[in-house]
Amino acid sequence: MRRLLLPVLALTACAPQAQPVQVWQGSGRVLLRDQSYRLTFTVNDQTHALRGVLENRTSGVKYLVDGTFLPVQGGAEVTAKVTAGDGAKLNASILGFGVSNVALKSDALLSGRVTGNVFDAQLTVNGVRYAVPFIRSP
């Protein structure tokens, strides 16, 4: 019986652990308009990879978030690319000249520091940085 128990314990130690979902609410003045956001993501504890969704609650648009959540003393540093994913694309032509597959939504960079239940974030869109502070939702 003891011989059987050791391999079972070794296998359960290697089993993937459930990653808790983190939900954050925030708002800021982005592109000259007040915007409300919900950030939902998971973090892989071994690789520190962050994956999730940033929802602009003002416009209803959802963006994919992919980056890192690196632990530092007193909190974590977040750096993540924000993309529109497979959103709408522009295809247009006039007199034989045109554009094809141009995304209508710009990609962005979300970065900042998490301390406790506060995420002091910067959202960089087209090279312009906007402060978007987030609070962790219960």
PDB file of C-alpha atoms in Angstrom:
ATOM      1  CA  MET A   1       0.000   0.000   0.000  1.00  0.00           C
ATOM      2  CA  ARG A   2       2.806   2.416   0.846  1.00  0.00           C
ATOM      3  CA  ARG A   3       4.502   1.823  -2.530  1.00  0.00           C
ATOM      4  CA  LEU A   4       1.312   2.776  -4.349  1.00  0.00           C
ATOM      5  CA  LEU A   5       0.821   5.953  -2.323  1.00  0.00           C
ATOM      6  CA  LEU A   6       4.178   7.559  -3.231  1.00  0.00           C
ATOM      7  CA  PRO A   7       3.628   7.637  -7.011  1.00  0.00           C
ATOM      8  CA  VAL A   8       0.107   8.996  -6.498  1.00  0.00           C
ATOM      9  CA  LEU A   9       1.438  11.794  -4.277  1.00  0.00           C
ATOM     10  CA  ALA A  10       4.155  12.589  -6.822  1.00  0.00           C
ATOM     11  CA  LEU A  11       1.587  12.848  -9.631  1.00  0.00           C
ATOM     12  CA  THR A  12      -0.747  15.100  -7.653  1.00  0.00           C
ATOM     13  CA  ALA A  13       2.154  17.448  -6.901  1.00  0.00           C
ATOM     14  CA  CYS A  14       2.673  17.868 -10.679  1.00  0.00           C
ATOM     15  CA  ALA A  15      -1.010  18.392 -11.442  1.00  0.00           C
ATOM     16  CA  PRO A  16      -1.871  21.898 -12.655  1.00  0.00           C
ATOM     17  CA  GLN A  17      -3.344  24.108  -9.947  1.00  0.00           C
ATOM     18  CA  ALA A  18      -6.480  26.139 -10.547  1.00  0.00           C
ATOM     19  CA  GLN A  19      -5.610  29.756 -11.253  1.00  0.00           C
ATOM     20  CA  PRO A  20      -7.860  32.216  -9.426  1.00  0.00           C
ATOM     21  CA  VAL A  21      -9.537  34.853 -11.561  1.00  0.00           C
ATOM     22  CA  GLN A  22      -8.755  38.421 -10.553  1.00  0.00           C
ATOM     23  CA  VAL A  23     -11.292  41.148 -11.302  1.00  0.00           C
ATOM     24  CA  TRP A  24     -10.421  44.856 -11.159  1.00  0.00           C
ATOM     25  CA  GLN A  25     -12.569  47.959 -11.766  1.00  0.00           C
ATOM     26  CA  GLY A  26     -11.074  51.247 -12.939  1.00  0.00           C
ATOM     27  CA  SER A  27     -11.683  54.479 -14.760  1.00  0.00           C
ATOM     28  CA  GLY A  28      -9.741  57.265 -16.367  1.00  0.00           C
ATOM     29  CA  ARG A  29      -9.790  59.970 -18.992  1.00  0.00           C
ATOM     30  CA  VAL A  30      -8.592  58.236 -22.171  1.00  0.00           C
ATOM     31  CA  LEU A  31      -8.651  59.843 -25.610  1.00  0.00           C
ATOM     32  CA  LEU A  32     -10.382  62.930 -24.152  1.00  0.00           C
ATOM     33  CA  ARG A  33     -13.317  60.943 -22.714  1.00  0.00           C
ATOM     34  CA  ASP A  34     -14.022  59.464 -19.301  1.00  0.00           C
ATOM     35  CA  GLN A  35     -13.889  55.689 -19.647  1.00  0.00           C
ATOM     36  CA  SER A  36     -14.868  52.936 -17.214  1.00  0.00           C
ATOM     37  CA  TYR A  37     -12.994  49.608 -17.357  1.00  0.00           C
ATOM     38  CA  ARG A  38     -13.182  46.080 -15.982  1.00  0.00           C
ATOM     39  CA  LEU A  39      -9.970  44.033 -16.072  1.00  0.00           C
ATOM     40  CA  THR A  40     -10.334  40.278 -15.597  1.00  0.00           C
ATOM     41  CA  PHE A  41      -7.311  37.966 -15.718  1.00  0.00           C
ATOM     42  CA  THR A  42      -5.515  34.902 -14.399  1.00  0.00           C
ATOM     43  CA  VAL A  43      -1.833  34.553 -13.584  1.00  0.00           C
ATOM     44  CA  ASN A  44       0.229  31.390 -13.987  1.00  0.00           C
ATOM     45  CA  ASP A  45       2.164  31.190 -10.698  1.00  0.00           C
ATOM     46  CA  GLN A  46       5.079  29.334 -12.290  1.00  0.00           C
ATOM     47  CA  THR A  47       5.636  31.446 -15.425  1.00  0.00           C
ATOM     48  CA  HIS A  48       4.037  34.708 -14.160  1.00  0.00           C
ATOM     49  CA  ALA A  49       2.114  34.891 -17.455  1.00  0.00           C
ATOM     50  CA  LEU A  50      -0.990  37.074 -17.275  1.00  0.00           C
ATOM     51  CA  ARG A  51      -3.919  36.462 -19.615  1.00  0.00           C
ATOM     52  CA  GLY A  52      -7.348  37.999 -19.633  1.00  0.00           C
ATOM     53  CA  VAL A  53      -9.774  40.605 -20.929  1.00  0.00           C
ATOM     54  CA  LEU A  54      -9.971  44.385 -20.568  1.00  0.00           C
ATOM     55  CA  GLU A  55     -13.539  45.544 -21.088  1.00  0.00           C
ATOM     56  CA  ASN A  56     -14.240  49.190 -21.838  1.00  0.00           C
ATOM     57  CA  ARG A  57     -17.568  49.387 -20.051  1.00  0.00           C
ATOM     58  CA  THR A  58     -18.301  52.799 -21.552  1.00  0.00           C
ATOM     59  CA  SER A  59     -18.203  51.530 -25.148  1.00  0.00           C
ATOM     60  CA  GLY A  60     -18.790  47.825 -24.520  1.00  0.00           C
ATOM     61  CA  VAL A  61     -15.620  46.830 -26.429  1.00  0.00           C
ATOM     62  CA  LYS A  62     -13.523  43.940 -25.086  1.00  0.00           C
ATOM     63  CA  TYR A  63      -9.770  43.630 -25.611  1.00  0.00           C
ATOM     64  CA  LEU A  64      -7.442  40.677 -25.092  1.00  0.00           C
ATOM     65  CA  VAL A  65      -4.733  41.189 -22.454  1.00  0.00           C
ATOM     66  CA  ASP A  66      -1.485  39.185 -22.546  1.00  0.00           C
ATOM     67  CA  GLY A  67       1.597  39.936 -20.464  1.00  0.00           C
ATOM     68  CA  THR A  68       3.435  39.383 -17.185  1.00  0.00           C
ATOM     69  CA  PHE A  69       2.598  39.737 -13.497  1.00  0.00           C
ATOM     70  CA  LEU A  70       5.992  39.806 -11.798  1.00  0.00           C
ATOM     71  CA  PRO A  71       6.112  39.663  -7.994  1.00  0.00           C
ATOM     72  CA  VAL A  72       8.205  42.415  -6.364  1.00  0.00           C
ATOM     73  CA  GLN A  73       8.584  43.432  -2.763  1.00  0.00           C
ATOM     74  CA  GLY A  74       5.258  44.789  -1.577  1.00  0.00           C
ATOM     75  CA  GLY A  75       3.270  43.823  -4.677  1.00  0.00           C
ATOM     76  CA  ALA A  76       3.681  43.070  -8.371  1.00  0.00           C
ATOM     77  CA  GLU A  77       4.691  44.773 -11.612  1.00  0.00           C
ATOM     78  CA  VAL A  78       2.301  44.331 -14.533  1.00  0.00           C
ATOM     79  CA  THR A  79       3.159  44.758 -18.193  1.00  0.00           C
ATOM     80  CA  ALA A  80       0.612  43.581 -20.742  1.00  0.00           C
ATOM     81  CA  LYS A  81      -0.220  44.088 -24.398  1.00  0.00           C
ATOM     82  CA  VAL A  82      -3.856  45.002 -25.032  1.00  0.00           C
ATOM     83  CA  THR A  83      -5.186  43.977 -28.447  1.00  0.00           C
ATOM     84  CA  ALA A  84      -8.524  44.115 -30.188  1.00  0.00           C
ATOM     85  CA  GLY A  85      -8.112  40.496 -31.266  1.00  0.00           C
ATOM     86  CA  ASP A  86     -10.179  39.564 -34.293  1.00  0.00           C
ATOM     87  CA  GLY A  87     -12.159  42.808 -34.251  1.00  0.00           C
ATOM     88  CA  ALA A  88     -13.414  44.755 -37.230  1.00  0.00           C
ATOM     89  CA  LYS A  89     -10.952  45.392 -40.077  1.00  0.00           C
ATOM     90  CA  LEU A  90     -11.027  48.108 -42.707  1.00  0.00           C
ATOM     91  CA  ASN A  91     -10.945  47.089 -46.364  1.00  0.00           C
ATOM     92  CA  ALA A  92     -11.363  49.985 -48.778  1.00  0.00           C
ATOM     93  CA  SER A  93     -10.274  51.038 -52.238  1.00  0.00           C
ATOM     94  CA  ILE A  94     -10.696  54.055 -54.468  1.00  0.00           C
ATOM     95  CA  LEU A  95      -9.644  53.901 -58.114  1.00  0.00           C
ATOM     96  CA  GLY A  96      -7.586  50.784 -57.492  1.00  0.00           C
ATOM     97  CA  PHE A  97      -5.677  52.153 -54.482  1.00  0.00           C
ATOM     98  CA  GLY A  98      -6.662  51.100 -51.010  1.00  0.00           C
ATOM     99  CA  VAL A  99      -6.057  49.465 -47.711  1.00  0.00           C
ATOM    100  CA  SER A 100      -6.700  45.943 -46.592  1.00  0.00           C
ATOM    101  CA  ASN A 101      -7.061  44.352 -43.145  1.00  0.00           C
ATOM    102  CA  VAL A 102      -6.356  47.529 -41.141  1.00  0.00           C
ATOM    103  CA  ALA A 103      -7.594  47.178 -37.557  1.00  0.00           C
ATOM    104  CA  LEU A 104     -10.101  49.843 -36.535  1.00  0.00           C
ATOM    105  CA  LYS A 105      -9.018  49.663 -32.885  1.00  0.00           C
ATOM    106  CA  SER A 106      -5.472  50.507 -31.762  1.00  0.00           C
ATOM    107  CA  ASP A 107      -3.388  48.150 -29.678  1.00  0.00           C
ATOM    108  CA  ALA A 108      -2.243  49.482 -26.315  1.00  0.00           C
ATOM    109  CA  LEU A 109       0.121  48.751 -23.437  1.00  0.00           C
ATOM    110  CA  LEU A 110      -1.128  48.337 -19.875  1.00  0.00           C
ATOM    111  CA  SER A 111       1.550  48.711 -17.221  1.00  0.00           C
ATOM    112  CA  GLY A 112       1.816  49.563 -13.562  1.00  0.00           C
ATOM    113  CA  ARG A 113       2.230  48.337 -10.014  1.00  0.00           C
ATOM    114  CA  VAL A 114      -0.160  46.305  -7.871  1.00  0.00           C
ATOM    115  CA  THR A 115      -0.034  47.025  -4.151  1.00  0.00           C
ATOM    116  CA  GLY A 116      -2.674  45.262  -2.084  1.00  0.00           C
ATOM    117  CA  ASN A 117      -6.052  45.984  -3.658  1.00  0.00           C
ATOM    118  CA  VAL A 118      -4.834  48.905  -5.786  1.00  0.00           C
ATOM    119  CA  PHE A 119      -3.397  48.720  -9.311  1.00  0.00           C
ATOM    120  CA  ASP A 120      -1.849  52.062 -10.315  1.00  0.00           C
ATOM    121  CA  ALA A 121      -1.959  51.522 -14.062  1.00  0.00           C
ATOM    122  CA  GLN A 122      -0.941  53.440 -17.146  1.00  0.00           C
ATOM    123  CA  LEU A 123      -2.674  52.710 -20.449  1.00  0.00           C
ATOM    124  CA  THR A 124      -0.502  53.748 -23.386  1.00  0.00           C
ATOM    125  CA  VAL A 125      -2.461  54.225 -26.628  1.00  0.00           C
ATOM    126  CA  ASN A 126      -0.691  55.465 -29.776  1.00  0.00           C
ATOM    127  CA  GLY A 127       2.261  56.631 -27.677  1.00  0.00           C
ATOM    128  CA  VAL A 128       0.166  58.677 -25.241  1.00  0.00           C
ATOM    129  CA  ARG A 129      -0.007  57.550 -21.578  1.00  0.00           C
ATOM    130  CA  TYR A 130      -3.209  57.762 -19.573  1.00  0.00           C
ATOM    131  CA  ALA A 131      -3.580  57.081 -15.834  1.00  0.00           C
ATOM    132  CA  VAL A 132      -6.187  54.401 -15.167  1.00  0.00           C
ATOM    133  CA  PRO A 133      -6.231  53.411 -11.483  1.00  0.00           C
ATOM    134  CA  PHE A 134      -7.911  50.080 -10.697  1.00  0.00           C
ATOM    135  CA  ILE A 135      -9.390  48.685  -7.473  1.00  0.00           C
ATOM    136  CA  ARG A 136      -9.700  44.921  -6.913  1.00  0.00           C
ATOM    137  CA  SER A 137     -13.314  43.723  -6.898  1.00  0.00           C
ATOM    138  CA  PRO A 138     -14.377  41.346  -4.137  1.00  0.00           C
TER     139      PRO A 138
END
